[in-house]
mmCIF file of C-alpha atoms and ligand atoms in Angstrom:
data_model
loop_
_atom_site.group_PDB
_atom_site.id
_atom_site.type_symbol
_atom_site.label_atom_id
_atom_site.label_comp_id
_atom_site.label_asym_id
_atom_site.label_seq_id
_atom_site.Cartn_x
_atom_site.Cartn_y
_atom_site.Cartn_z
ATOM 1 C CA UNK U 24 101.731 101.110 92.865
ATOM 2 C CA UNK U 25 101.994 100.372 96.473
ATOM 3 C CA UNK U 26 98.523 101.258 98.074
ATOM 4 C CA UNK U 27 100.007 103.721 100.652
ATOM 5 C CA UNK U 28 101.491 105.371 97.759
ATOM 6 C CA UNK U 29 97.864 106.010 95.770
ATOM 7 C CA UNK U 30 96.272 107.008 98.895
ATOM 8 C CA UNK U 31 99.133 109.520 100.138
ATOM 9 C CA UNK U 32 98.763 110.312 96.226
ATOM 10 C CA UNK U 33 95.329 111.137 95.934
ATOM 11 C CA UNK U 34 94.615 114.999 96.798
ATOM 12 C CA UNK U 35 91.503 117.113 95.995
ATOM 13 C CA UNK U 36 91.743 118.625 92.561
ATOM 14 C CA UNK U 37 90.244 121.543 92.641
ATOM 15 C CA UNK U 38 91.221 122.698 88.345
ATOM 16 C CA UNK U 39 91.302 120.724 86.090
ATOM 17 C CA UNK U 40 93.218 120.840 82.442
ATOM 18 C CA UNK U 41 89.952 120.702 79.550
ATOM 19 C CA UNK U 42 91.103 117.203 78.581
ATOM 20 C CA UNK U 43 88.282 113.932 78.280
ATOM 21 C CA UNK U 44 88.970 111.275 80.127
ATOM 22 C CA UNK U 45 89.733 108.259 78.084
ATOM 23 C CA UNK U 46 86.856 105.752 78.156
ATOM 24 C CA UNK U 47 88.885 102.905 78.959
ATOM 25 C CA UNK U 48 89.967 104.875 82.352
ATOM 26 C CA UNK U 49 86.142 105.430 83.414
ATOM 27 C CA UNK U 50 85.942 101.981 82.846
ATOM 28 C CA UNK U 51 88.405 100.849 85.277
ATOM 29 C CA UNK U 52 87.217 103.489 88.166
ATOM 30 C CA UNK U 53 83.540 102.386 87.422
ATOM 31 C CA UNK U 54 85.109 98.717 87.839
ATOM 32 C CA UNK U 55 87.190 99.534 90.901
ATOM 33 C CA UNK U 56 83.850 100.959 92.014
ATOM 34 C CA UNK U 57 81.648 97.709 91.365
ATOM 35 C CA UNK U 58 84.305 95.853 93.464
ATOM 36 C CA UNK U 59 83.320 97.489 96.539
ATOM 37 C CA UNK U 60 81.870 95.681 99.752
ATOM 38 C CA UNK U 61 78.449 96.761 100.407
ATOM 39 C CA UNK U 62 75.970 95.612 102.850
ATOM 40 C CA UNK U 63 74.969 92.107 102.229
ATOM 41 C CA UNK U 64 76.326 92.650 99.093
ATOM 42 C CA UNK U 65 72.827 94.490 97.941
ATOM 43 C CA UNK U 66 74.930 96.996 95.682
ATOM 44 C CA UNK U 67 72.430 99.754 95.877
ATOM 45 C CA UNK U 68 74.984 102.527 94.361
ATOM 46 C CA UNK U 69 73.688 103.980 91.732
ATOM 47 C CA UNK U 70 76.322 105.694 89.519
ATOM 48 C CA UNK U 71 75.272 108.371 86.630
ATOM 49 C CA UNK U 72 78.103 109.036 84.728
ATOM 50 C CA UNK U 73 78.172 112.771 83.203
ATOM 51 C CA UNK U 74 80.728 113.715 80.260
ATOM 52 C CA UNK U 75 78.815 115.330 77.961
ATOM 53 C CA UNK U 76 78.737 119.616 77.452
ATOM 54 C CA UNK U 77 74.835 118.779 78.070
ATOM 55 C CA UNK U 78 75.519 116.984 81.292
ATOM 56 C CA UNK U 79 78.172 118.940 82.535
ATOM 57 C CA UNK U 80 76.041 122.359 81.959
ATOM 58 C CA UNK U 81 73.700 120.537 83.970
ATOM 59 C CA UNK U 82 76.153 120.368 87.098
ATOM 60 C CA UNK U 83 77.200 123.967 86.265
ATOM 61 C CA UNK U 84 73.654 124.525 87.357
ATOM 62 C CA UNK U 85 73.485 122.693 90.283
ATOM 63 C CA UNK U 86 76.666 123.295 91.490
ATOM 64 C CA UNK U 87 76.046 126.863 91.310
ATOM 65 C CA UNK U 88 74.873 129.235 94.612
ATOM 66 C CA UNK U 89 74.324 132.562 94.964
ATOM 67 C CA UNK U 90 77.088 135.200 95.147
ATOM 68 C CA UNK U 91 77.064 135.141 99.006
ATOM 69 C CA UNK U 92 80.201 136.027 100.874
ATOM 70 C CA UNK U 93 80.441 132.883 102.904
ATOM 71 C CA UNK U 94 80.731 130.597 99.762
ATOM 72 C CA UNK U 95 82.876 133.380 97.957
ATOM 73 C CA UNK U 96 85.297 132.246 100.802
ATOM 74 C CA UNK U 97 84.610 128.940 100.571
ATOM 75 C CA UNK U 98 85.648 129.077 96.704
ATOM 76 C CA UNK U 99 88.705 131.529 97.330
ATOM 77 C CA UNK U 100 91.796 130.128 95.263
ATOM 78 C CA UNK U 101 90.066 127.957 93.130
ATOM 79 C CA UNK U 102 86.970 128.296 91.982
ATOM 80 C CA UNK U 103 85.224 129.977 88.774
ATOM 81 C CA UNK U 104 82.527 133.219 89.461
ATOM 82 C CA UNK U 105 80.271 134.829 87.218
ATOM 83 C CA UNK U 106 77.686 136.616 87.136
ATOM 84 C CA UNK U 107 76.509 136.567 90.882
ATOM 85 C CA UNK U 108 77.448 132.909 90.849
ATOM 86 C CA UNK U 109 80.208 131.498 92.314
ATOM 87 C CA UNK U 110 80.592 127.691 90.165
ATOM 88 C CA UNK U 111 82.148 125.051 92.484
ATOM 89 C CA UNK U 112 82.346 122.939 88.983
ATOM 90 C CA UNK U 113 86.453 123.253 88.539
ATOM 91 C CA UNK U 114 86.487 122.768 84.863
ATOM 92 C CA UNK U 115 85.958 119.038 85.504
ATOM 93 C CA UNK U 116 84.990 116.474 82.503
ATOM 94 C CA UNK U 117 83.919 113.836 84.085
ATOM 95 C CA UNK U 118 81.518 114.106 87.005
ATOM 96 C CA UNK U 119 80.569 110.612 88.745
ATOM 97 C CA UNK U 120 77.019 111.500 90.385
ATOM 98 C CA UNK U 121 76.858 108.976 92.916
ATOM 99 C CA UNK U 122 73.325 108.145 95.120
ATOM 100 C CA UNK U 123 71.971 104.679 96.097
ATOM 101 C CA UNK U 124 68.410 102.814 95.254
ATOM 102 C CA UNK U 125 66.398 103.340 98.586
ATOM 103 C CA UNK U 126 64.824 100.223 97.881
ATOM 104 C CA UNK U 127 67.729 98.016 97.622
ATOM 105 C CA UNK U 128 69.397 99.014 101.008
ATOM 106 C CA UNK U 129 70.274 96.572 103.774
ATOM 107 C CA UNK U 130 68.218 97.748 106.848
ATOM 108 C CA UNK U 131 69.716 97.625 110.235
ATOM 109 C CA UNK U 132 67.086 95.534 112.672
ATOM 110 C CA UNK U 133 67.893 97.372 115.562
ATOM 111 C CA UNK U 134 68.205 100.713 114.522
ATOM 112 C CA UNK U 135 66.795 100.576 111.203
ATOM 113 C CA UNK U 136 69.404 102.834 109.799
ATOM 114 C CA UNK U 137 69.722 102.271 105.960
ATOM 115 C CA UNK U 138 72.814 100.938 104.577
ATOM 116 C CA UNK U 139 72.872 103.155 101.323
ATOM 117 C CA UNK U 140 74.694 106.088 102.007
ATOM 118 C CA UNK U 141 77.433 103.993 103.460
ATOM 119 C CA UNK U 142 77.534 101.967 100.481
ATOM 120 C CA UNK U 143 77.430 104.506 97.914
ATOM 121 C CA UNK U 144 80.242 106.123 100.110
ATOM 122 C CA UNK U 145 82.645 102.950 99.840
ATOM 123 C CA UNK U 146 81.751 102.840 96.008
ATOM 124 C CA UNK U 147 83.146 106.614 95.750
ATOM 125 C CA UNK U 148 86.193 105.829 97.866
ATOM 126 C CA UNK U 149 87.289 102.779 95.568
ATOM 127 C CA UNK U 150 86.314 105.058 92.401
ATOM 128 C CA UNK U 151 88.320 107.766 93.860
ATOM 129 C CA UNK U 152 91.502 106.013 94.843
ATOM 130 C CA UNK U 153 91.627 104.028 91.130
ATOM 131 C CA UNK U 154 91.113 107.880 89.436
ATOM 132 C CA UNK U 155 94.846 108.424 91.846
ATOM 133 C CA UNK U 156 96.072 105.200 90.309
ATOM 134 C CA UNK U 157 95.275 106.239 86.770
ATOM 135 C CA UNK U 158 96.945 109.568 87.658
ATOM 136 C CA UNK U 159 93.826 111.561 87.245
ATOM 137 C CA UNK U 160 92.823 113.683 89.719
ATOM 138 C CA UNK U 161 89.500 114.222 91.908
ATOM 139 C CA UNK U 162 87.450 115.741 94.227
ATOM 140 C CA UNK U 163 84.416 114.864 96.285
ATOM 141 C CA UNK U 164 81.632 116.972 96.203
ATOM 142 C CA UNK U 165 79.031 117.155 98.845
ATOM 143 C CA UNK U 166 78.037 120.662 98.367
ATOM 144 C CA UNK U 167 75.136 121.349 95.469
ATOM 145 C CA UNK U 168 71.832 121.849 95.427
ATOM 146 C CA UNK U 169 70.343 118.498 95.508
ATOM 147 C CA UNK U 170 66.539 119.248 94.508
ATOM 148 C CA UNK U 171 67.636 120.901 91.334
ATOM 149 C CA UNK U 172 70.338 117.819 90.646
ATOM 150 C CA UNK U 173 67.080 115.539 90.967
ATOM 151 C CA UNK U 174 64.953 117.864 88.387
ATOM 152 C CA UNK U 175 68.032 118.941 85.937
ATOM 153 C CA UNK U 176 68.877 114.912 85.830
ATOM 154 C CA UNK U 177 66.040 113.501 85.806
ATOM 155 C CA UNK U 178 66.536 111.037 88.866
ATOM 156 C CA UNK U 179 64.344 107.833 89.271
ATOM 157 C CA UNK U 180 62.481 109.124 92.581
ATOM 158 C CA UNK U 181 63.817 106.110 94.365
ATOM 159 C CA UNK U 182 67.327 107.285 93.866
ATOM 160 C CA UNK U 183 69.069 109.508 97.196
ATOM 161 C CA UNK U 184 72.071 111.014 96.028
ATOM 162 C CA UNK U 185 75.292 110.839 98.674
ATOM 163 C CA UNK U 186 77.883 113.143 96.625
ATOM 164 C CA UNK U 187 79.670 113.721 93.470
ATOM 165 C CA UNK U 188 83.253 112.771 92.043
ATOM 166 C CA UNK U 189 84.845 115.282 89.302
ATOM 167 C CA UNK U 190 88.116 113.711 87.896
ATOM 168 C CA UNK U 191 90.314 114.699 85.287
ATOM 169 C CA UNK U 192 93.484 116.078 85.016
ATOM 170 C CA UNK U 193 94.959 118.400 86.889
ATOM 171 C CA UNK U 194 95.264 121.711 85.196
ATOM 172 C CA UNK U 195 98.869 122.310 84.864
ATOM 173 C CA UNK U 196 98.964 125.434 87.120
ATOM 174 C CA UNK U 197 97.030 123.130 90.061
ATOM 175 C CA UNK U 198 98.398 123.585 93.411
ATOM 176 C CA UNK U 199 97.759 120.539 95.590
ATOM 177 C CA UNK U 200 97.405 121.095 99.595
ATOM 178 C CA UNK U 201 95.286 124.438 99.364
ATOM 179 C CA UNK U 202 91.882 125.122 100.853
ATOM 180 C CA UNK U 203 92.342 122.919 104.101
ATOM 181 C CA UNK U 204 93.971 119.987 102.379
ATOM 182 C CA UNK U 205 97.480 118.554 103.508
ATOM 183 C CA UNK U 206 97.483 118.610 107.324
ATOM 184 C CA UNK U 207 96.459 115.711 108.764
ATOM 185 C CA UNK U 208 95.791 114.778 112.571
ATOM 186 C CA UNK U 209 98.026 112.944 114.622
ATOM 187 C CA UNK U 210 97.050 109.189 114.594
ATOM 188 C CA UNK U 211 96.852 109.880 118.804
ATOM 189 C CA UNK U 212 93.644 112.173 118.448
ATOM 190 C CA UNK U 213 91.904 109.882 115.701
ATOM 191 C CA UNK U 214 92.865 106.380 116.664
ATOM 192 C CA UNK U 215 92.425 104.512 119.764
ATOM 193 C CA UNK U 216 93.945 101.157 121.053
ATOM 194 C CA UNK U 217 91.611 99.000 123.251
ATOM 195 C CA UNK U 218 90.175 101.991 125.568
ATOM 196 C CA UNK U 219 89.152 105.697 124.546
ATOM 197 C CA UNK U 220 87.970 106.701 127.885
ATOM 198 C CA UNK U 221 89.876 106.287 131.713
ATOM 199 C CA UNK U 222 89.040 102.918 133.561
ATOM 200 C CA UNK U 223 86.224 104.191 135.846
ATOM 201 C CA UNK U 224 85.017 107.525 133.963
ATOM 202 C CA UNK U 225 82.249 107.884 133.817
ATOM 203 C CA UNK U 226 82.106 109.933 130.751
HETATM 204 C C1 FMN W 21 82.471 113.958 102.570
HETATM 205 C C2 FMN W 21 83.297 114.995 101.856
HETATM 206 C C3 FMN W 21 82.678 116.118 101.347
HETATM 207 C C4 FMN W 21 83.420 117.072 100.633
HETATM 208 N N1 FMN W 21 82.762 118.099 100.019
HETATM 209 C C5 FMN W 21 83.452 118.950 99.245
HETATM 210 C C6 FMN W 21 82.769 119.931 98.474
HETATM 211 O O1 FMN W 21 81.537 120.001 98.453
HETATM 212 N N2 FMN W 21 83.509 120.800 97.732
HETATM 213 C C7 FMN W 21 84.876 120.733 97.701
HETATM 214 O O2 FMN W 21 85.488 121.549 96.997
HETATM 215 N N3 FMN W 21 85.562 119.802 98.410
HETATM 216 C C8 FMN W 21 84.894 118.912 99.161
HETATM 217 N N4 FMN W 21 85.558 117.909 99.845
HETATM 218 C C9 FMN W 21 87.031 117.828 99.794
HETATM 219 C C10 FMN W 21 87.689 118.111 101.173
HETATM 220 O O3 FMN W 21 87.641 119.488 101.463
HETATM 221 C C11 FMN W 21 89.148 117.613 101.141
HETATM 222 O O4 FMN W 21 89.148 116.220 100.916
HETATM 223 C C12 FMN W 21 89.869 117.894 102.450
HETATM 224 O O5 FMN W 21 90.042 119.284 102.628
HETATM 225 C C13 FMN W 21 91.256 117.225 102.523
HETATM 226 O O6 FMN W 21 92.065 117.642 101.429
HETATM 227 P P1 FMN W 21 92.717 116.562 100.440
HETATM 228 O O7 FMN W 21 91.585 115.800 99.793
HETATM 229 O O8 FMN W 21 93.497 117.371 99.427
HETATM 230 O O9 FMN W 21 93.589 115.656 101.232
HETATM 231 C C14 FMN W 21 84.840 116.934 100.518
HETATM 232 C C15 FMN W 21 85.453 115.784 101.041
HETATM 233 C C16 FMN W 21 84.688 114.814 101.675
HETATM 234 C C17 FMN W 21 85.375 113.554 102.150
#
């Protein structure tokens, strides 16, 4: 598939249908994942993979926040409450937790910004777009709690989680484009050629 295609192809799953992923699948988006560039090439992503009803009750627990109104609107069309809880899991069964080794980064000299999450965040980009190859779909998580992630999973202390990937496939009633997917910006207000600002501006 042309790579225009798998990127215009890949949109955020938000239900998925209660079907495994086949291992040989999860071995090709882990693959597509170890591929990645990273900052002189340190690979610090760290990748748990989480497909088991143990795990994935594990994420249920994470992903879970109180029954407040602003994330009851966040979680509108597509998302699963009970309970007081509103679950931004989505039925997923297969959840890529992806953080990098702190120790392992590439260190900026002048800024001394670390290279991890940038890493890691190339890693989950490559993982994603081979799940949209594979015809599986995805979604990137940023929002759970990550202190209880750390305890429930056990993380190595050196480990900073960046985000989370659930793939599967869509549930058969998915509707793609909903919850501020779809639109995108004109390449005008995102992209610049040469110059952003006016010769002489001094802003
Ligand atoms: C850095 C990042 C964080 C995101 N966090 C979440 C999240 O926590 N929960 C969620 O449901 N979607 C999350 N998304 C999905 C975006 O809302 C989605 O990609 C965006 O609305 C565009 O829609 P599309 O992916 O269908 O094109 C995140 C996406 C990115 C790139």
């Amino acid at each position: 598939m042309d790579f225009m295609d798998i990127s215009k192809k890949r949109v955020t799953v938000r239900k998925f249908a209660p079907k495994p992923v086949e291992e040989d699948k999860i071995n090709r988006i882990l693959e597509a994942g170890r591929w990645s560039p990273t900052a002189v090439n340190k690979q610090p992503q760290r990748i748990l993979v989480l497909n088991t009803p143990e795990s994935l009750a594990k994420v249920r627990e994470f992903c879970s926040f109180g029954y407040d109104q602003k994330y009851v609107d966040l979680a509108k069309e597509c998302d699963d409450k009970e309970q007081g809880k509103v679950n931004f899991y989505y039925g997923a069964p297969l959840v890529l937790f992806v953080a990098y080794d702190r120790t392992e980064c590439w260190t900026h000299p002048q800024s001394g910004k670390s290279s991890g999450a940038t890493d890691a965040t190339i890693v989950a980009t490559h993982m994603m777009l081979e799940a949209a190859s594979l015809d599986l779909g995805s979604v990137w998580i940023s929002y759970f709690d990550e202190d209880k992630a750390r305890k429930l999973l056990k993380l190595p202390e050196d480990w900073q989680s960046v985000c989370m990937l659930y793939i599967g496939y869509p549930a058969e009633d998915f509707v793609p484009n909903t919850h501020l997917g779809g639109h995108r910006k004109p390449l005008s207000e995102t992209c610049f050629y040469n110059a952003v600002l006016e010769e002489g501006s001094e802003k």
